[in-house]
Amino acid sequence: MTSPINAYLAQERDRHLAELMEFVRIPSVSASTEHKPDMARAAEWLAAQLRQAGLENVQVLPTAGHPVVYGDWLHAPGQPTALIYGHYDVQPADPLEQWTSEPFEPVIRDGKLYGRGATDDKAQLYTHVKTVEAFLQTQGKLPVNVKFCIEGEEEIASPSLPAFLEKQAELLKADAIVISDGPMHDEGVPSICYGLRGLCGFQLDVQGPKNDLHSGLYGGGVANPATALVELLSSMRNAEGHITIEDFYEGVNVLSQTEREAFRELSLDDVKLAGELAVPELTGEAGYSFLERTTARPTLEVNGIYGGYQGEGLKPIVPSAASAKLSCRLVDQQDPDRIMQAIERHIAKHKPAGVTVKVQQTHRGKPFYISPEHPYIQAAAAAYETGFGKMPVYIRSGGSIPIVEVFSRVLGAPVVMMDFGLPGENMHAPNEHFHLENFDKGIATLVQYWQELSQLQK
Amino acid sequence: MTSPINAYLAQERDRHLAELMEFVRIPSVSASTEHKPDMARAAEWLAAQLRQAGLENVQVLPTAGHPVVYGDWLHAPGQPTALIYGHYDVQPADPLEQWTSEPFEPVIRDGKLYGRGATDDKAQLYTHVKTVEAFLQTQGKLPVNVKFCIEGEEEIASPSLPAFLEKQAELLKADAIVISDGPMHDEGVPSICYGLRGLCGFQLDVQGPKNDLHSGLYGGGVANPATALVELLSSMRNAEGHITIEDFYEGVNVLSQTEREAFRELSLDDVKLAGELAVPELTGEAGYSFLERTTARPTLEVNGIYGGYQGEGLKPIVPSAASAKLSCRLVDQQDPDRIMQAIERHIAKHKPAGVTVKVQQTHRGKPFYISPEHPYIQAAAAAYETGFGKMPVYIRSGGSIPIVEVFSRVLGAPVVMMDFGLPGENMHAPNEHFHLENFDKGIATLVQYWQELSQLQK
């Protein structure tokens, strides 16, 4: 049935990849104000691609921040409407010196496309665009109705999207939200993700003396803000890796035996993974496996720490200030605002003497959960079987797409996460890449998925 | 008796200050390789000044690092020989944005000379040059023999000077070493420093995964090097501010009641000082006063800490690595190499799982002590009475001039520290400055000191 589509996709593959590389070449770094023009350029480029694919009503819609690219095709009456969400923004590329090739000069090596944003989310997003194009070019129609809602602020935690969704709820109305923005369980192991961790990001600033002091003349006499920061961070975690912030675990479910068994069946080879990451061993919260720690347990990670002298040689000072950027990954019913309050109470209680401490929440996102039994999830499983030749496994992801929970809540529709990335593709890290084999298999899966959906009772 | 000298000094003062500003204008930052040409320029400039002052045998002598500037005047037979030590190098100027005026564009405001190196050590060193000039211009001779030995690596802990001193011991032979490179006890309170803290500086590097990892996908699953660094640093100090590294306090004397009473008499106003530094309170090791903590007790300070993302916004990563620059100030019989070994043992014992830790000693200097009863010290006290109109107090300094101990040991002569700086002059910090009133009083003190020395039994 899909054979004319397959033929079309094979024939157009080189052009599709060339377009994808053009997309990756745009340094659409949402976090950096200097890339604002690139963000606008990426949005316009994508809008043109949607039009070219045959989508209608294509618009670059303003938000309080970077714009949303919208387009739809709504000529399948009586059929479900799928809202495809993705993002055209990417993470900053630094540390630049660790890239083998330029982050924004995409190259294909060994069947993998290298470049910032390759897997997160440009190639994955692009499978959707090309699936629509293939249907419309070969059949003149799609089995279902589709809407695209592609934002430009996912990498900075989607600050403008919730208000946008509320405002555009009518335009975006759909029966399901489909997202391809993460990794499959493992190479050759397609998966459907039924849970995401939430996020609570914050900045911690410790202020000591008004300027750096000579550590000989003042050292020992005044509190060192770097030491105070160390004490404060240290107070948040015990030797077993448990977070010691009071009420932190409120809303975290105890893992059931069934769930722990499923985790055990999926479990990766710790020694192999440690070798790949070049660490002596995998460690973390005592009593939990790597998969449990990274998907079903909350975390408190230091994303960055800085204060005092970082240059060549030594500067014997008591630094004036020290800061840390932190983020918690949240699970189940944890709430980012309640977590922030718990952290603020902890800081108030544990603030070391002789310094002032400022804490500011920078990011918030609720965790997400959908039952693996949902018919739209089951349809996705069937589509994967066609696209990848095997049934997917059901997993939870440790990452956060806070907007998933917002979509689900604001639009009142199930969210189906159909990931085509792989865990080792260096999302957010140097040498990000995407296995092009999964570009083809991803499109094949989506071609089947729209057909599966059209056969469901609406 | 000194009245022609005083007249000369008054008459030449503007020129002397203009020369001093020329000196401060040279960015002689020894820590930074980019300033190497400035270091050579500063040495040559200083040599020319010594010649102009009337010193003989002036030479810029090579060392393994930045050169030493030497000059002498040895025409007072039967009189003691004083070796004047100082340094023409300065600390890095950063953070630049905190300077009110450019660090290397000296300006005079309210009787104070602002610029990097103003008090540490350019103006203080310059009092010696101008004292010699004043004697030779007005009397054609000095009461004692003098030698200048001005190095360019004090701010990087004098790595080349010990070998230089050993090699040039004959050239540098002297009856006393005189150094003006620190602050007096307080404004209007001249002091003689009879003890200095030693230094043990080291770099601590914690290595985690080979590159930054996505904190959603890996967070909780691998050790975070920033967290590991926090744990390691936290393990070195308890809640009372005592260092918990085994054997750290080996060689630290218990303070005698007499000494503690002397400290109490000198004690500063903690609340006032906290206000000046803009900290909520002065804190540190429990059971000791500010003066005791900063001069008679050892410390372990974080001079700099860094790892992960420091830019705009948040980057939700598990950083690949984190580092800290640390330094201990040492007292009494503490030995920097034994301290380093103790730290290495501590690190080996407390290394968190999942990371590798590298520690590297970067700086070492032994503590120094001289009896306040020494006749050269007593002569200095008498000179201060003339120069400043009051007897000095006897203090210990929290700073380190590791070379003081080396001078004393290699040349076998007492070291007399005659400081003309003030504690609030922002040594090593932005807006470093020097009170020019103490330029005049310092020269007057030195003029008297050489006369006092000439009256001592050699």
JSON list of C-alpha atoms in Angstrom, two decimals, chain B residues 273-405:
[
{"chain": "B", "resi": 273, "resn": "LEU", "atom": "CA", "xyz": [35.22, 46.11, 59.18]},
{"chain": "B", "resi": 274, "resn": "ALA", "atom": "CA", "xyz": [32.25, 43.94, 58.20]},
{"chain": "B", "resi": 275, "resn": "GLY", "atom": "CA", "xyz": [30.50, 47.12, 57.08]},
{"chain": "B", "resi": 276, "resn": "GLU", "atom": "CA", "xyz": [33.51, 48.20, 55.01]},
{"chain": "B", "resi": 277, "resn": "LEU", "atom": "CA", "xyz": [33.66, 44.81, 53.32]},
{"chain": "B", "resi": 278, "resn": "ALA", "atom": "CA", "xyz": [29.86, 44.75, 52.94]},
{"chain": "B", "resi": 279, "resn": "VAL", "atom": "CA", "xyz": [29.43, 41.35, 54.57]},
{"chain": "B", "resi": 280, "resn": "PRO", "atom": "CA", "xyz": [26.74, 40.52, 57.17]},
{"chain": "B", "resi": 281, "resn": "GLU", "atom": "CA", "xyz": [29.40, 39.58, 59.74]},
{"chain": "B", "resi": 282, "resn": "LEU", "atom": "CA", "xyz": [33.02, 38.44, 60.05]},
{"chain": "B", "resi": 283, "resn": "THR", "atom": "CA", "xyz": [33.19, 34.69, 60.48]},
{"chain": "B", "resi": 284, "resn": "GLY", "atom": "CA", "xyz": [35.75, 31.93, 60.47]},
{"chain": "B", "resi": 285, "resn": "GLU", "atom": "CA", "xyz": [37.33, 29.30, 62.65]},
{"chain": "B", "resi": 286, "resn": "ALA", "atom": "CA", "xyz": [35.45, 29.11, 65.95]},
{"chain": "B", "resi": 287, "resn": "GLY", "atom": "CA", "xyz": [37.27, 30.28, 69.08]},
{"chain": "B", "resi": 288, "resn": "TYR", "atom": "CA", "xyz": [39.60, 32.80, 67.41]},
{"chain": "B", "resi": 289, "resn": "SER", "atom": "CA", "xyz": [39.38, 36.54, 66.80]},
{"chain": "B", "resi": 290, "resn": "PHE", "atom": "CA", "xyz": [39.61, 38.09, 63.33]},
{"chain": "B", "resi": 291, "resn": "LEU", "atom": "CA", "xyz": [43.27, 39.05, 63.87]},
{"chain": "B", "resi": 292, "resn": "GLU", "atom": "CA", "xyz": [44.15, 35.62, 65.15]},
{"chain": "B", "resi": 293, "resn": "ARG", "atom": "CA", "xyz": [42.34, 33.93, 62.29]},
{"chain": "B", "resi": 294, "resn": "THR", "atom": "CA", "xyz": [44.04, 36.09, 59.68]},
{"chain": "B", "resi": 295, "resn": "THR", "atom": "CA", "xyz": [47.59, 36.04, 61.05]},
{"chain": "B", "resi": 296, "resn": "ALA", "atom": "CA", "xyz": [48.22, 33.27, 63.58]},
{"chain": "B", "resi": 297, "resn": "ARG", "atom": "CA", "xyz": [45.95, 30.50, 62.26]},
{"chain": "B", "resi": 298, "resn": "PRO", "atom": "CA", "xyz": [46.28, 28.49, 59.07]},
{"chain": "B", "resi": 299, "resn": "THR", "atom": "CA", "xyz": [43.58, 28.55, 56.42]},
{"chain": "B", "resi": 300, "resn": "LEU", "atom": "CA", "xyz": [42.30, 26.64, 53.45]},
{"chain": "B", "resi": 301, "resn": "GLU", "atom": "CA", "xyz": [40.70, 29.01, 50.95]},
{"chain": "B", "resi": 302, "resn": "VAL", "atom": "CA", "xyz": [38.96, 28.36, 47.65]},
{"chain": "B", "resi": 303, "resn": "ASN", "atom": "CA", "xyz": [40.50, 31.01, 45.38]},
{"chain": "B", "resi": 304, "resn": "GLY", "atom": "CA", "xyz": [38.51, 29.93, 42.37]},
{"chain": "B", "resi": 305, "resn": "ILE", "atom": "CA", "xyz": [35.96, 27.28, 41.44]},
{"chain": "B", "resi": 306, "resn": "TYR", "atom": "CA", "xyz": [34.62, 26.43, 38.01]},
{"chain": "B", "resi": 307, "resn": "GLY", "atom": "CA", "xyz": [32.89, 23.76, 35.99]},
{"chain": "B", "resi": 308, "resn": "GLY", "atom": "CA", "xyz": [30.02, 23.36, 33.56]},
{"chain": "B", "resi": 309, "resn": "TYR", "atom": "CA", "xyz": [27.93, 26.11, 32.07]},
{"chain": "B", "resi": 310, "resn": "GLN", "atom": "CA", "xyz": [28.45, 29.71, 33.17]},
{"chain": "B", "resi": 311, "resn": "GLY", "atom": "CA", "xyz": [26.76, 31.58, 30.34]},
{"chain": "B", "resi": 312, "resn": "GLU", "atom": "CA", "xyz": [23.41, 33.21, 29.88]},
{"chain": "B", "resi": 313, "resn": "GLY", "atom": "CA", "xyz": [20.38, 31.11, 30.79]},
{"chain": "B", "resi": 314, "resn": "LEU", "atom": "CA", "xyz": [20.57, 27.47, 31.81]},
{"chain": "B", "resi": 315, "resn": "LYS", "atom": "CA", "xyz": [22.25, 24.54, 30.09]},
{"chain": "B", "resi": 316, "resn": "PRO", "atom": "CA", "xyz": [20.85, 21.39, 31.64]},
{"chain": "B", "resi": 317, "resn": "ILE", "atom": "CA", "xyz": [23.99, 19.28, 31.60]},
{"chain": "B", "resi": 318, "resn": "VAL", "atom": "CA", "xyz": [26.03, 17.00, 33.76]},
{"chain": "B", "resi": 319, "resn": "PRO", "atom": "CA", "xyz": [29.34, 18.81, 33.27]},
{"chain": "B", "resi": 320, "resn": "SER", "atom": "CA", "xyz": [32.32, 16.84, 32.09]},
{"chain": "B", "resi": 321, "resn": "ALA", "atom": "CA", "xyz": [34.69, 18.32, 34.67]},
{"chain": "B", "resi": 322, "resn": "ALA", "atom": "CA", "xyz": [35.00, 20.75, 37.55]},
{"chain": "B", "resi": 323, "resn": "SER", "atom": "CA", "xyz": [38.03, 22.37, 39.13]},
{"chain": "B", "resi": 324, "resn": "ALA", "atom": "CA", "xyz": [39.07, 24.48, 42.06]},
{"chain": "B", "resi": 325, "resn": "LYS", "atom": "CA", "xyz": [42.13, 26.55, 42.79]},
{"chain": "B", "resi": 326, "resn": "LEU", "atom": "CA", "xyz": [42.96, 26.46, 46.49]},
{"chain": "B", "resi": 327, "resn": "SER", "atom": "CA", "xyz": [45.57, 27.81, 48.80]},
{"chain": "B", "resi": 328, "resn": "CYS", "atom": "CA", "xyz": [46.45, 27.22, 52.42]},
{"chain": "B", "resi": 329, "resn": "ARG", "atom": "CA", "xyz": [48.06, 29.93, 54.51]},
{"chain": "B", "resi": 330, "resn": "LEU", "atom": "CA", "xyz": [50.44, 28.29, 56.95]},
{"chain": "B", "resi": 331, "resn": "VAL", "atom": "CA", "xyz": [51.88, 29.39, 60.29]},
{"chain": "B", "resi": 332, "resn": "ASP", "atom": "CA", "xyz": [54.70, 28.57, 62.69]},
{"chain": "B", "resi": 333, "resn": "GLN", "atom": "CA", "xyz": [56.34, 25.24, 61.81]},
{"chain": "B", "resi": 334, "resn": "GLN", "atom": "CA", "xyz": [53.85, 24.08, 59.19]},
{"chain": "B", "resi": 335, "resn": "ASP", "atom": "CA", "xyz": [55.59, 22.84, 56.07]},
{"chain": "B", "resi": 336, "resn": "PRO", "atom": "CA", "xyz": [53.97, 23.30, 52.65]},
{"chain": "B", "resi": 337, "resn": "ASP", "atom": "CA", "xyz": [55.21, 19.97, 51.33]},
{"chain": "B", "resi": 338, "resn": "ARG", "atom": "CA", "xyz": [53.98, 18.04, 54.35]},
{"chain": "B", "resi": 339, "resn": "ILE", "atom": "CA", "xyz": [50.65, 19.89, 54.04]},
{"chain": "B", "resi": 340, "resn": "MET", "atom": "CA", "xyz": [50.43, 18.90, 50.39]},
{"chain": "B", "resi": 341, "resn": "GLN", "atom": "CA", "xyz": [51.03, 15.27, 51.31]},
{"chain": "B", "resi": 342, "resn": "ALA", "atom": "CA", "xyz": [48.31, 15.47, 53.96]},
{"chain": "B", "resi": 343, "resn": "ILE", "atom": "CA", "xyz": [45.93, 16.91, 51.37]},
{"chain": "B", "resi": 344, "resn": "GLU", "atom": "CA", "xyz": [46.81, 14.18, 48.88]},
{"chain": "B", "resi": 345, "resn": "ARG", "atom": "CA", "xyz": [46.14, 11.52, 51.52]},
{"chain": "B", "resi": 346, "resn": "HIS", "atom": "CA", "xyz": [42.83, 13.19, 52.34]},
{"chain": "B", "resi": 347, "resn": "ILE", "atom": "CA", "xyz": [41.81, 13.27, 48.69]},
{"chain": "B", "resi": 348, "resn": "ALA", "atom": "CA", "xyz": [42.78, 9.64, 48.16]},
{"chain": "B", "resi": 349, "resn": "LYS", "atom": "CA", "xyz": [40.64, 8.72, 51.14]},
{"chain": "B", "resi": 350, "resn": "HIS", "atom": "CA", "xyz": [37.62, 10.88, 50.30]},
{"chain": "B", "resi": 351, "resn": "LYS", "atom": "CA", "xyz": [37.51, 10.71, 46.50]},
{"chain": "B", "resi": 352, "resn": "PRO", "atom": "CA", "xyz": [33.85, 10.37, 45.51]},
{"chain": "B", "resi": 353, "resn": "ALA", "atom": "CA", "xyz": [32.92, 7.41, 43.32]},
{"chain": "B", "resi": 354, "resn": "GLY", "atom": "CA", "xyz": [32.44, 7.77, 39.58]},
{"chain": "B", "resi": 355, "resn": "VAL", "atom": "CA", "xyz": [35.04, 10.45, 38.92]},
{"chain": "B", "resi": 356, "resn": "THR", "atom": "CA", "xyz": [38.80, 10.78, 38.78]},
{"chain": "B", "resi": 357, "resn": "VAL", "atom": "CA", "xyz": [40.58, 13.46, 40.79]},
{"chain": "B", "resi": 358, "resn": "LYS", "atom": "CA", "xyz": [43.90, 15.09, 40.04]},
{"chain": "B", "resi": 359, "resn": "VAL", "atom": "CA", "xyz": [45.69, 17.33, 42.51]},
{"chain": "B", "resi": 360, "resn": "GLN", "atom": "CA", "xyz": [48.72, 19.39, 41.68]},
{"chain": "B", "resi": 361, "resn": "GLN", "atom": "CA", "xyz": [50.70, 21.64, 43.99]},
{"chain": "B", "resi": 362, "resn": "THR", "atom": "CA", "xyz": [51.32, 24.98, 42.33]},
{"chain": "B", "resi": 363, "resn": "HIS", "atom": "CA", "xyz": [52.82, 27.09, 45.12]},
{"chain": "B", "resi": 364, "resn": "ARG", "atom": "CA", "xyz": [54.82, 26.49, 48.27]},
{"chain": "B", "resi": 365, "resn": "GLY", "atom": "CA", "xyz": [56.29, 28.83, 50.84]},
{"chain": "B", "resi": 366, "resn": "LYS", "atom": "CA", "xyz": [57.29, 28.31, 54.46]},
{"chain": "B", "resi": 367, "resn": "PRO", "atom": "CA", "xyz": [56.01, 30.54, 57.28]},
{"chain": "B", "resi": 368, "resn": "PHE", "atom": "CA", "xyz": [58.47, 33.08, 58.81]},
{"chain": "B", "resi": 369, "resn": "TYR", "atom": "CA", "xyz": [59.15, 34.38, 62.33]},
{"chain": "B", "resi": 370, "resn": "ILE", "atom": "CA", "xyz": [61.71, 36.84, 63.83]},
{"chain": "B", "resi": 371, "resn": "SER", "atom": "CA", "xyz": [61.96, 37.98, 67.45]},
{"chain": "B", "resi": 372, "resn": "PRO", "atom": "CA", "xyz": [60.66, 41.54, 68.01]},
{"chain": "B", "resi": 373, "resn": "GLU", "atom": "CA", "xyz": [63.69, 42.01, 70.31]},
{"chain": "B", "resi": 374, "resn": "HIS", "atom": "CA", "xyz": [66.23, 41.78, 67.50]},
{"chain": "B", "resi": 375, "resn": "PRO", "atom": "CA", "xyz": [68.39, 45.01, 67.43]},
{"chain": "B", "resi": 376, "resn": "TYR", "atom": "CA", "xyz": [67.63, 45.62, 63.73]},
{"chain": "B", "resi": 377, "resn": "ILE", "atom": "CA", "xyz": [63.95, 45.42, 64.56]},
{"chain": "B", "resi": 378, "resn": "GLN", "atom": "CA", "xyz": [64.40, 47.79, 67.50]},
{"chain": "B", "resi": 379, "resn": "ALA", "atom": "CA", "xyz": [66.28, 50.22, 65.20]},
{"chain": "B", "resi": 380, "resn": "ALA", "atom": "CA", "xyz": [63.36, 50.07, 62.78]},
{"chain": "B", "resi": 381, "resn": "ALA", "atom": "CA", "xyz": [60.99, 50.91, 65.63]},
{"chain": "B", "resi": 382, "resn": "ALA", "atom": "CA", "xyz": [63.03, 53.99, 66.46]},
{"chain": "B", "resi": 383, "resn": "ALA", "atom": "CA", "xyz": [63.02, 55.03, 62.78]},
{"chain": "B", "resi": 384, "resn": "TYR", "atom": "CA", "xyz": [59.22, 54.69, 62.60]},
{"chain": "B", "resi": 385, "resn": "GLU", "atom": "CA", "xyz": [58.95, 56.96, 65.64]},
{"chain": "B", "resi": 386, "resn": "THR", "atom": "CA", "xyz": [60.79, 59.64, 63.64]},
{"chain": "B", "resi": 387, "resn": "GLY", "atom": "CA", "xyz": [59.01, 58.99, 60.33]},
{"chain": "B", "resi": 388, "resn": "PHE", "atom": "CA", "xyz": [55.47, 58.59, 61.65]},
{"chain": "B", "resi": 389, "resn": "GLY", "atom": "CA", "xyz": [55.67, 60.41, 64.95]},
{"chain": "B", "resi": 390, "resn": "LYS", "atom": "CA", "xyz": [54.80, 57.36, 67.00]},
{"chain": "B", "resi": 391, "resn": "MET", "atom": "CA", "xyz": [56.19, 54.01, 68.04]},
{"chain": "B", "resi": 392, "resn": "PRO", "atom": "CA", "xyz": [55.04, 51.07, 65.91]},
{"chain": "B", "resi": 393, "resn": "VAL", "atom": "CA", "xyz": [53.08, 48.10, 67.20]},
{"chain": "B", "resi": 394, "resn": "TYR", "atom": "CA", "xyz": [54.36, 44.57, 66.67]},
{"chain": "B", "resi": 395, "resn": "ILE", "atom": "CA", "xyz": [52.19, 42.39, 64.50]},
{"chain": "B", "resi": 396, "resn": "ARG", "atom": "CA", "xyz": [52.10, 39.19, 62.50]},
{"chain": "B", "resi": 397, "resn": "SER", "atom": "CA", "xyz": [50.87, 39.28, 58.96]},
{"chain": "B", "resi": 398, "resn": "GLY", "atom": "CA", "xyz": [48.44, 36.89, 57.40]},
{"chain": "B", "resi": 399, "resn": "GLY", "atom": "CA", "xyz": [50.03, 37.29, 54.01]},
{"chain": "B", "resi": 400, "resn": "SER", "atom": "CA", "xyz": [52.84, 35.25, 52.59]},
{"chain": "B", "resi": 401, "resn": "ILE", "atom": "CA", "xyz": [56.15, 36.48, 51.26]},
{"chain": "B", "resi": 402, "resn": "PRO", "atom": "CA", "xyz": [57.59, 32.99, 51.05]},
{"chain": "B", "resi": 403, "resn": "ILE", "atom": "CA", "xyz": [60.87, 34.43, 49.89]},
{"chain": "B", "resi": 404, "resn": "VAL", "atom": "CA", "xyz": [61.33, 36.10, 53.28]},
{"chain": "B", "resi": 405, "resn": "GLU", "atom": "CA", "xyz": [61.96, 32.74, 54.85]}
]
